[in-house]
Tab-separated table of C-alpha atoms and ligand atoms in Angstrom:
chain	number	residue	atom	x	y	z
A	1	MET	CA	126.533	214.126	168.405
A	2	ARG	CA	129.947	215.443	169.549
A	3	GLN	CA	129.567	218.698	171.436
A	4	LYS	CA	131.246	221.775	169.841
A	5	THR	CA	134.390	222.732	171.769
A	6	GLN	CA	133.517	225.580	174.104
A	7	LYS	CA	136.063	228.364	174.656
A	8	ILE	CA	136.062	229.242	178.334
A	9	HIS	CA	137.487	232.215	180.224
A	10	LEU	CA	137.649	231.873	184.019
A	11	THR	CA	138.351	234.720	186.442
A	12	THR	CA	139.146	233.748	190.027
A	13	LEU	CA	138.798	236.294	192.829
A	14	GLY	CA	139.403	236.015	196.581
A	15	CYS	CA	141.427	233.516	198.573
A	16	SER	CA	143.485	230.396	197.956
A	17	LYS	CA	140.406	228.233	198.574
A	18	ASN	CA	138.788	229.869	195.553
A	19	THR	CA	141.947	229.285	193.522
A	20	TYR	CA	141.772	225.601	194.460
A	21	ASP	CA	138.078	225.394	193.513
A	22	SER	CA	138.736	227.070	190.153
A	23	GLU	CA	141.528	224.586	189.455
A	24	VAL	CA	139.168	221.681	190.151
A	25	LEU	CA	136.532	223.233	187.862
A	26	LEU	CA	139.124	223.822	185.104
A	27	GLY	CA	140.145	220.175	185.430
A	28	GLN	CA	136.562	219.027	185.000
A	29	LEU	CA	136.065	221.277	181.978
A	30	ALA	CA	139.392	220.156	180.470
A	31	ALA	CA	138.254	216.545	180.861
A	32	HIS	CA	135.477	217.524	178.435
A	33	GLN	CA	137.915	219.063	175.956
A	34	ALA	CA	136.880	222.611	176.788
A	35	GLU	CA	139.401	225.175	175.544
A	36	PHE	CA	140.650	227.966	177.845
A	37	VAL	CA	141.205	231.463	176.489
A	38	GLU	CA	143.103	234.380	178.063
A	39	GLU	CA	140.787	237.120	176.791
A	40	ALA	CA	137.146	237.152	177.951
A	41	ASP	CA	135.945	238.610	174.648
A	42	GLN	CA	137.346	235.551	172.849
A	43	ALA	CA	135.325	233.135	174.975
A	44	ASP	CA	131.980	231.375	174.437
A	45	VAL	CA	131.575	231.152	178.208
A	46	ILE	CA	132.839	233.643	180.816
A	47	ILE	CA	132.975	232.239	184.363
A	48	ILE	CA	133.567	234.468	187.396
A	49	ASN	CA	134.494	232.667	190.624
A	50	THR	CA	133.613	235.353	193.140
A	51	CYS	CA	134.549	236.373	196.690
A	52	GLY	CA	131.985	237.627	199.220
A	53	PHE	CA	134.149	238.073	202.317
A	54	ILE	CA	134.139	241.821	203.010
A	55	GLU	CA	132.893	245.003	201.288
A	56	LEU	CA	136.028	245.580	199.209
A	57	ALA	CA	136.076	241.998	197.917
A	58	LYS	CA	132.363	242.050	197.144
A	59	GLN	CA	132.766	245.229	195.099
A	60	GLU	CA	135.651	243.698	193.145
A	61	SER	CA	133.446	240.687	192.315
A	62	ILE	CA	130.515	242.859	191.246
A	63	ASP	CA	132.808	244.918	188.995
A	64	ALA	CA	134.100	241.736	187.342
A	65	ILE	CA	130.521	240.542	186.688
A	66	LEU	CA	129.488	243.925	185.259
A	67	GLU	CA	132.518	243.832	182.960
A	68	ALA	CA	131.553	240.354	181.732
A	69	GLU	CA	127.965	241.498	181.184
A	70	GLN	CA	129.275	244.402	179.081
A	71	ILE	CA	131.411	242.060	176.941
A	72	LYS	CA	128.356	239.846	176.433
A	73	ARG	CA	126.250	242.857	175.432
A	74	ASP	CA	128.978	243.906	172.947
A	75	LYS	CA	129.494	240.408	171.482
A	76	GLY	CA	125.964	239.063	171.958
A	77	ASP	CA	126.532	235.275	171.776
A	78	GLN	CA	128.283	234.460	175.017
A	79	LYS	CA	127.237	232.864	178.288
A	80	VAL	CA	128.152	234.530	181.597
A	81	ILE	CA	128.264	232.253	184.646
A	82	VAL	CA	128.886	233.407	188.216
A	83	CYS	CA	129.904	231.048	191.047
A	84	GLY	CA	131.733	231.173	194.387
A	85	CYS	CA	131.063	232.965	197.667
A	86	LEU	CA	129.281	236.149	196.556
A	87	SER	CA	126.921	234.047	194.461
A	88	ALA	CA	126.392	231.547	197.284
A	89	ARG	CA	125.510	234.386	199.633
A	90	TYR	CA	123.383	236.708	197.478
A	91	LYS	CA	122.041	234.436	194.675
A	92	SER	CA	118.401	235.550	194.627
A	93	GLN	CA	119.341	239.240	194.908
A	94	LEU	CA	121.955	238.986	192.151
A	95	GLU	CA	119.529	237.135	189.854
A	96	LYS	CA	117.166	240.122	190.090
A	97	GLU	CA	119.859	242.793	189.745
A	98	MET	CA	121.972	241.148	187.022
A	99	PRO	CA	119.591	239.698	184.409
A	100	ASN	CA	122.340	239.418	181.788
A	101	VAL	CA	124.076	236.724	183.792
A	102	ASP	CA	122.973	233.324	182.495
A	103	ALA	CA	123.332	231.408	185.748
A	104	PHE	CA	124.482	231.736	189.363
A	105	PHE	CA	126.055	228.826	191.252
A	106	GLY	CA	127.403	228.320	194.788
A	107	THR	CA	130.804	227.166	195.976
A	108	GLU	CA	132.096	223.712	194.886
A	109	ASP	CA	129.018	223.530	192.599
A	110	TYR	CA	130.929	221.682	189.872
A	111	ASP	CA	128.279	219.182	188.768
A	112	ASN	CA	125.637	221.873	188.243
A	113	ILE	CA	128.041	224.031	186.249
A	114	LEU	CA	129.012	221.063	184.049
A	115	ARG	CA	125.355	220.189	183.523
A	116	PHE	CA	124.553	223.830	182.635
A	117	LEU	CA	127.289	223.685	179.976
A	118	ASN	CA	125.831	220.389	178.705
A	119	TYR	CA	128.711	218.330	180.009
A	120	SER	CA	128.000	215.217	182.048
A	121	ARG	CA	130.198	213.702	184.696
A	122	ASP	CA	129.974	210.367	182.893
A	123	GLY	CA	133.454	209.091	182.114
A	124	ALA	CA	135.025	211.775	184.325
A	125	PRO	CA	137.476	210.529	186.981
A	126	GLU	CA	135.829	209.431	190.238
A	127	PHE	CA	137.546	212.056	192.329
A	128	LEU	CA	137.515	215.701	191.343
A	129	TYR	CA	141.169	216.249	192.260
A	130	GLU	CA	142.347	213.649	189.763
A	131	LYS	CA	141.966	216.126	186.939
A	132	ARG	CA	142.852	219.328	188.755
A	133	PHE	CA	144.290	221.987	186.443
A	134	LEU	CA	147.015	223.927	188.320
A	135	SER	CA	146.912	227.715	187.895
A	136	THR	CA	149.905	228.292	190.164
A	137	PRO	CA	153.498	227.903	188.863
A	138	SER	CA	154.105	224.157	188.518
A	139	HIS	CA	156.486	223.835	191.488
A	140	TYR	CA	153.918	224.725	194.171
A	141	ALA	CA	150.230	224.029	194.697
A	142	PHE	CA	147.470	224.595	197.246
A	143	LEU	CA	146.129	221.487	198.998
A	144	LYS	CA	142.626	222.057	200.378
A	145	ILE	CA	142.028	219.569	203.200
A	146	ALA	CA	138.533	220.677	204.214
A	147	GLU	CA	135.748	223.082	203.365
A	148	GLY	CA	133.422	225.204	205.511
A	149	CYS	CA	133.719	226.258	209.144
A	150	ASN	CA	131.961	225.427	212.427
A	151	HIS	CA	133.056	228.581	214.203
A	152	THR	CA	130.673	231.528	214.535
A	153	CYS	CA	133.086	234.467	214.720
A	154	ALA	CA	130.900	237.532	215.132
A	155	PHE	CA	132.343	239.395	212.118
A	156	CYS	CA	132.614	236.560	209.628
A	157	ALA	CA	130.250	235.520	206.850
A	158	ILE	CA	132.327	232.602	205.576
A	159	PRO	CA	130.215	229.890	207.258
A	160	LEU	CA	127.171	231.450	205.529
A	161	MET	CA	128.871	230.965	202.139
A	162	ARG	CA	130.864	227.773	202.622
A	163	GLY	CA	128.690	225.878	205.108
A	164	LYS	CA	129.637	223.586	207.968
A	165	TYR	CA	133.123	222.054	208.286
A	166	ARG	CA	133.699	219.105	205.979
A	167	SER	CA	137.081	217.340	206.180
A	168	ARG	CA	138.235	215.490	203.070
A	169	GLU	CA	139.194	211.854	203.554
A	170	MET	CA	142.872	211.527	204.470
A	171	ARG	CA	143.610	208.910	201.773
A	172	HIS	CA	142.266	211.255	199.075
A	173	ILE	CA	144.422	214.135	200.322
A	174	VAL	CA	147.551	211.985	200.425
A	175	GLU	CA	146.755	210.519	196.995
A	176	GLU	CA	146.267	214.014	195.576
A	177	ALA	CA	149.536	215.140	197.147
A	178	GLN	CA	151.433	212.254	195.518
A	179	MET	CA	149.788	213.019	192.147
A	180	LEU	CA	150.836	216.666	192.381
A	181	VAL	CA	154.411	215.767	193.345
A	182	ASP	CA	154.550	213.300	190.430
A	183	GLN	CA	153.627	216.300	188.226
A	184	GLY	CA	156.602	218.280	189.551
A	185	VAL	CA	155.159	220.081	192.591
A	186	LYS	CA	157.757	220.547	195.350
A	187	GLU	CA	155.807	222.709	197.812
A	188	LEU	CA	152.289	221.964	199.053
A	189	ILE	CA	150.392	224.741	200.817
A	190	VAL	CA	147.833	223.198	203.164
A	191	ILE	CA	144.656	225.316	203.304
A	192	SER	CA	141.137	225.278	204.746
A	193	GLN	CA	139.125	227.720	206.852
A	194	ASP	CA	140.426	226.047	210.024
A	195	THR	CA	143.311	223.640	209.484
A	196	THR	CA	143.598	222.440	213.096
A	197	PHE	CA	139.931	221.358	213.174
A	198	TYR	CA	140.759	218.728	210.540
A	199	GLY	CA	139.228	215.317	211.244
A	200	LEU	CA	136.985	216.323	214.148
A	201	ASP	CA	133.896	215.881	211.943
A	202	ILE	CA	134.607	212.658	210.027
A	203	TYR	CA	137.053	210.927	212.422
A	204	LYS	CA	135.693	212.402	215.686
A	205	ARG	CA	139.287	213.300	216.646
A	206	GLN	CA	141.850	215.909	215.642
A	207	ALA	CA	143.796	214.334	212.779
A	208	ILE	CA	146.013	217.153	211.448
A	209	VAL	CA	149.146	215.652	213.032
A	210	GLU	CA	148.321	212.254	211.506
A	211	LEU	CA	147.644	213.818	208.108
A	212	LEU	CA	150.909	215.776	208.148
A	213	THR	CA	152.834	212.679	209.195
A	214	ALA	CA	151.368	210.894	206.143
A	215	LEU	CA	152.174	213.856	203.863
A	216	GLU	CA	155.764	213.865	205.103
A	217	LYS	CA	156.077	210.376	203.593
A	218	VAL	CA	155.127	211.592	200.112
A	219	ASP	CA	158.184	210.889	198.020
A	220	GLY	CA	159.654	213.923	196.261
A	221	LEU	CA	157.724	216.460	198.336
A	222	GLU	CA	160.152	219.083	199.703
A	223	TRP	CA	158.053	221.656	201.546
A	224	ILE	CA	154.737	221.457	203.407
A	225	ARG	CA	153.342	224.837	204.476
A	226	LEU	CA	150.412	225.244	206.860
A	227	HIS	CA	147.884	228.053	206.761
A	228	TYR	CA	144.923	229.000	208.975
A	229	LEU	CA	145.655	227.346	212.320
A	230	TYR	CA	142.979	228.144	214.924
A	231	PRO	CA	144.161	228.964	218.471
A	232	THR	CA	141.645	226.803	220.337
A	233	THR	CA	142.593	223.648	218.417
A	234	VAL	CA	146.388	224.011	218.111
A	235	GLN	CA	147.882	220.960	219.856
A	236	ASP	CA	151.362	220.841	221.435
A	237	GLU	CA	151.933	217.696	219.320
A	238	LEU	CA	151.545	219.831	216.207
A	239	ILE	CA	154.209	222.278	217.396
A	240	ASP	CA	156.488	219.337	218.248
A	241	LEU	CA	155.908	217.752	214.826
A	242	MET	CA	156.739	221.062	213.089
A	243	ALA	CA	159.861	221.454	215.268
A	244	GLY	CA	161.215	218.036	214.259
A	245	SER	CA	160.080	217.949	210.636
A	246	LYS	CA	162.384	218.138	207.607
A	247	LYS	CA	159.488	218.965	205.268
A	248	ILE	CA	157.042	221.109	207.236
A	249	VAL	CA	158.494	224.604	206.851
A	250	PRO	CA	159.042	226.666	210.054
A	251	TYR	CA	156.029	228.848	209.339
A	252	LEU	CA	153.153	229.271	211.789
A	253	ASP	CA	150.126	231.046	210.330
A	254	MET	CA	147.515	231.547	213.061
A	255	PRO	CA	145.007	234.396	212.530
A	256	VAL	CA	143.938	235.569	216.041
A	257	GLN	CA	141.995	238.737	215.183
A	258	HIS	CA	142.488	240.313	218.639
A	259	ILE	CA	144.283	239.676	221.953
A	260	THR	CA	142.198	240.894	224.892
A	261	ASP	CA	139.836	238.386	226.479
A	262	HIS	CA	137.161	241.094	226.292
A	263	MET	CA	137.478	241.292	222.485
A	264	LEU	CA	137.965	237.551	221.948
A	265	LYS	CA	134.601	237.179	223.706
A	266	ALA	CA	132.970	240.036	221.743
A	267	MET	CA	134.202	238.445	218.513
A	268	LYS	CA	132.954	234.985	219.615
A	269	ARG	CA	136.423	233.553	218.905
A	270	GLY	CA	136.496	231.228	221.925
A	271	GLY	CA	139.709	230.671	223.857
A	272	LYS	CA	141.756	233.020	226.006
A	273	SER	CA	144.592	235.435	225.283
A	274	HIS	CA	147.071	233.511	227.445
A	275	ARG	CA	146.657	230.433	225.229
A	276	ILE	CA	147.374	232.515	222.113
A	277	TYR	CA	150.415	234.011	223.793
A	278	ASN	CA	151.563	230.558	224.863
A	279	ILE	CA	151.268	229.053	221.353
A	280	PHE	CA	153.367	231.805	219.756
A	281	GLN	CA	155.935	231.563	222.597
A	282	GLN	CA	156.098	227.773	222.332
A	283	ALA	CA	156.548	227.957	218.562
A	284	ARG	CA	159.396	230.449	218.971
A	285	GLU	CA	161.085	228.267	221.605
A	286	LYS	CA	160.688	224.931	219.822
A	287	ILE	CA	160.723	225.605	216.045
A	288	LYS	CA	164.115	226.846	214.820
A	289	ASP	CA	163.877	230.070	212.780
A	290	VAL	CA	160.084	229.951	212.898
A	291	THR	CA	158.180	232.662	210.987
A	292	LEU	CA	155.060	233.845	212.838
A	293	ARG	CA	152.145	235.114	210.758
A	294	THR	CA	148.826	236.435	212.019
A	295	THR	CA	145.999	238.887	211.324
A	296	PHE	CA	144.026	241.346	213.474
A	297	ILE	CA	140.778	243.287	213.094
A	298	VAL	CA	140.522	246.851	214.452
A	299	GLY	CA	137.327	248.771	215.212
A	300	HIS	CA	135.187	245.684	215.898
A	301	PRO	CA	132.065	246.541	217.972
A	302	GLY	CA	133.070	246.627	221.655
A	303	GLU	CA	136.729	247.546	221.052
A	304	THR	CA	137.786	250.145	223.653
A	305	ARG	CA	140.872	252.355	223.617
A	306	GLU	CA	142.314	249.991	226.259
A	307	ASP	CA	141.696	246.984	224.005
A	308	PHE	CA	143.454	248.744	221.153
A	309	GLU	CA	146.410	249.768	223.342
A	310	ALA	CA	146.699	246.154	224.559
A	311	LEU	CA	146.710	244.926	220.956
A	312	LYS	CA	149.373	247.468	220.029
A	313	GLY	CA	151.471	246.356	223.014
A	314	PHE	CA	151.098	242.710	222.006
A	315	ILE	CA	152.285	243.432	218.441
A	316	GLN	CA	155.265	245.431	219.739
A	317	GLU	CA	156.171	242.616	222.144
A	318	MET	CA	155.675	239.628	219.815
A	319	ARG	CA	157.362	241.303	216.817
A	320	PHE	CA	155.562	239.116	214.248
A	321	ASP	CA	157.334	238.354	211.005
A	322	ARG	CA	154.174	238.626	208.895
A	323	LEU	CA	151.085	240.568	209.932
A	324	GLY	CA	147.839	241.641	208.303
A	325	VAL	CA	145.337	244.150	209.748
A	326	PHE	CA	141.708	244.625	208.664
A	327	THR	CA	139.199	247.294	209.653
A	328	TYR	CA	135.913	245.852	210.847
A	329	SER	CA	133.019	245.978	208.365
A	330	HIS	CA	129.406	245.087	209.126
A	331	GLU	CA	128.465	241.850	207.312
A	332	GLU	CA	124.776	240.919	207.052
A	333	ASN	CA	123.599	237.941	209.071
A	334	THR	CA	126.757	237.852	211.177
A	335	ALA	CA	126.438	238.080	214.973
A	336	ALA	CA	127.913	241.608	215.272
A	337	PHE	CA	126.067	243.032	212.240
A	338	ASN	CA	123.478	245.003	214.248
A	339	GLU	CA	125.875	246.162	216.920
A	340	GLU	CA	126.979	249.786	217.205
A	341	ASP	CA	130.348	250.607	215.704
A	342	ALA	CA	132.901	250.987	218.530
A	343	VAL	CA	134.646	253.843	216.781
A	344	SER	CA	134.221	256.112	213.760
A	345	ALA	CA	135.498	255.145	210.316
A	346	GLU	CA	138.261	257.736	210.742
A	347	GLU	CA	139.319	256.213	214.082
A	348	LYS	CA	139.259	252.704	212.535
A	349	ALA	CA	141.515	253.940	209.725
A	350	ALA	CA	143.819	255.632	212.266
A	351	ARG	CA	144.131	252.427	214.315
A	352	TYR	CA	144.811	250.430	211.135
A	353	ALA	CA	147.503	252.890	210.003
A	354	GLU	CA	149.149	252.970	213.444
A	355	LEU	CA	149.484	249.180	213.609
A	356	MET	CA	150.716	248.896	210.008
A	357	GLN	CA	153.394	251.535	210.696
A	358	ILE	CA	154.559	249.667	213.818
A	359	GLN	CA	154.659	246.433	211.815
A	360	GLN	CA	156.566	248.022	208.942
A	361	ASP	CA	159.349	249.039	211.356
A	362	ILE	CA	159.373	245.587	212.962
A	363	SER	CA	159.461	243.896	209.556
A	364	LEU	CA	162.485	246.002	208.562
A	365	ASP	CA	164.323	245.129	211.784
A	366	ASN	CA	163.486	241.437	211.417
A	367	ASN	CA	164.719	241.434	207.827
A	368	LEU	CA	167.894	243.417	208.576
A	369	ALA	CA	168.716	240.771	211.199
A	370	LYS	CA	168.875	238.267	208.318
A	371	VAL	CA	171.708	240.111	206.525
A	372	GLY	CA	174.865	237.988	206.488
A	373	ARG	CA	172.917	234.755	206.948
A	374	SER	CA	172.173	232.077	204.327
A	375	TYR	CA	168.758	230.650	203.487
A	376	ARG	CA	167.380	227.827	201.336
A	377	VAL	CA	165.326	229.569	198.673
A	378	LEU	CA	162.734	228.152	196.258
A	379	ILE	CA	162.969	229.959	192.900
A	380	ASP	CA	159.609	231.266	191.635
A	381	GLU	CA	160.767	233.376	188.708
A	382	VAL	CA	163.922	234.015	186.672
A	383	ASP	CA	164.309	237.149	184.525
A	384	TRP	CA	167.262	236.386	182.250
A	385	SER	CA	167.002	239.759	180.523
A	386	SER	CA	167.961	241.557	183.751
A	387	MET	CA	169.772	238.526	185.245
A	388	VAL	CA	167.590	238.588	188.363
A	389	ALA	CA	165.781	235.718	190.081
A	390	TYR	CA	162.927	235.896	192.598
A	391	GLY	CA	162.230	233.315	195.237
A	392	ARG	CA	161.034	232.581	198.749
A	393	THR	CA	162.490	231.239	201.958
A	394	GLY	CA	160.542	228.750	204.072
A	395	GLY	CA	159.177	231.818	205.861
A	396	ASP	CA	157.399	233.190	202.804
A	397	SER	CA	154.134	231.962	201.352
A	398	PRO	CA	153.497	232.822	197.684
A	399	GLU	CA	151.702	236.044	196.799
A	400	ILE	CA	151.244	237.234	200.417
A	401	ASP	CA	154.693	237.359	202.042
A	402	ASN	CA	158.225	238.615	201.420
A	403	GLU	CA	160.384	237.921	198.404
A	404	VAL	CA	164.070	237.117	197.981
A	405	ILE	CA	165.640	239.012	195.079
A	406	ILE	CA	168.755	237.315	193.764
A	407	SER	CA	171.027	239.630	191.797
A	408	PRO	CA	173.394	239.513	190.035
A	409	LEU	CA	172.404	236.036	188.930
A	410	VAL	CA	175.445	233.834	188.477
A	411	GLY	CA	175.331	230.115	187.708
A	412	ALA	CA	172.422	227.862	186.828
A	413	CYS	CA	169.122	228.704	188.421
A	414	ASN	CA	165.713	227.628	187.162
A	415	VAL	CA	162.131	228.093	188.334
A	416	GLY	CA	161.403	225.386	190.905
A	417	ASP	CA	165.052	225.013	191.957
A	418	PHE	CA	166.166	225.190	195.573
A	419	VAL	CA	169.313	227.296	195.979
A	420	ASP	CA	171.280	228.515	198.995
A	421	VAL	CA	171.304	232.302	199.091
A	422	LYS	CA	173.466	234.574	201.257
A	423	ILE	CA	171.576	237.744	202.221
A	424	HIS	CA	173.502	241.021	201.751
A	425	ASP	CA	170.687	243.556	202.111
A	426	ALA	CA	167.055	243.895	203.195
A	427	THR	CA	164.034	246.194	203.139
A	428	GLU	CA	160.692	245.928	204.953
A	429	TYR	CA	159.308	243.279	202.626
A	430	GLU	CA	162.297	242.039	200.583
A	431	LEU	CA	165.604	240.267	201.087
A	432	HIS	CA	168.480	240.747	198.617
A	433	GLY	CA	171.104	238.079	198.174
A	434	LYS	CA	173.478	236.063	196.020
A	435	ILE	CA	173.557	232.335	195.308
A	436	GLU	CA	176.300	230.682	197.344
A	437	GLY	CA	178.974	228.413	195.933
B	1	SF4	S1	137.278	230.601	211.866
B	1	SF4	FE1	136.006	232.398	212.172
B	1	SF4	S2	136.967	233.898	210.821
B	1	SF4	FE2	137.670	231.929	210.144
B	1	SF4	S3	136.261	231.259	208.545
B	1	SF4	FE3	135.528	230.426	210.489
B	1	SF4	S4	134.021	231.901	211.231
B	1	SF4	FE4	135.303	232.921	209.687
């Protein structure tokens, strides 16, 4: 008997890896003729793909679940399903505390979710990515090359939620890339927890350079963007490949979390500060117009005033183009969880604010230095009512980095187009320009 079409509403929280997982799940559900609805109260099934990274993210996920529970109570005939990191990490606790949720699943738990919704994988394409349902604008897409992480950073719970590092087979990644480009994708954003570790598990060697070389051959692909490089596994060959590539954008995203050897040790990051320094320097010397992106944590147990001053000095010297700062939060079952806080919550907040202010000034200077220059820009949005277009240079990743605002808009310009833009003004986080020609 043909199954009644189920109306499904899916909320995705957290990082780009979760977005990718939701897109794979949507693809599987679509393969079974499920229907997707914008409003949760119109759905038969509400799915929440949660994040469990830090306190703030966990609270956001819990609020989304409580909201879904309330809708179910009001409507009475819906199913509420929770999956993703928070669920992977706290399943038994959540089952007790949230009895109105029909089922909790982990990360990448597609088969169990399908089975719970009375769908079978029979007849579904062999590989999950074959039916992926893009939730990003059609001209760019995330490309997850691996899941999990083998590092044991003292502050991080991700390995507890996503497990050990599992590279995807290179042929599948390249095949998926070609499929996405055939659908109109021009920019692929390569993601994992640790992109430079790629291949060490299944091929017993680092294979990121080989993978990127294969992706460069994908016909029609314009931009390849790398995220989450890890300092101890960044090879000089990778920097050289990026320097000579026409497709890999000059964008080096390498979260380092701190810079003193004392704190790198306390955080169990491995590696030394001079190697981090050397990678950023090398990238600046070799990769033309490279954009450097990184993140730091302040207030981690063990951080002294000297450590913080050294970090501040490093940020002022390196003048990063993109920088994120987090305040340390105690995460259960992580190595630093039971350690004393180095500083008070107020001092953590003060250190955070001080670094963000320094970075804001640097970001303004860096952007003002772009005035008068021209950049290749990928158009993400066009607002014909106000004749303004929004796009990104190779130095801007979607949703997290700067934006190029093109106004007044003259000439043809569509979402997904590449245009050359001359910059005539800048702020801390935006460039303003006009299309050339
Ligand atoms: S590299 Fe460290 S911070 Fe990143 S996911 Fe792995 S354990 Fe967490």
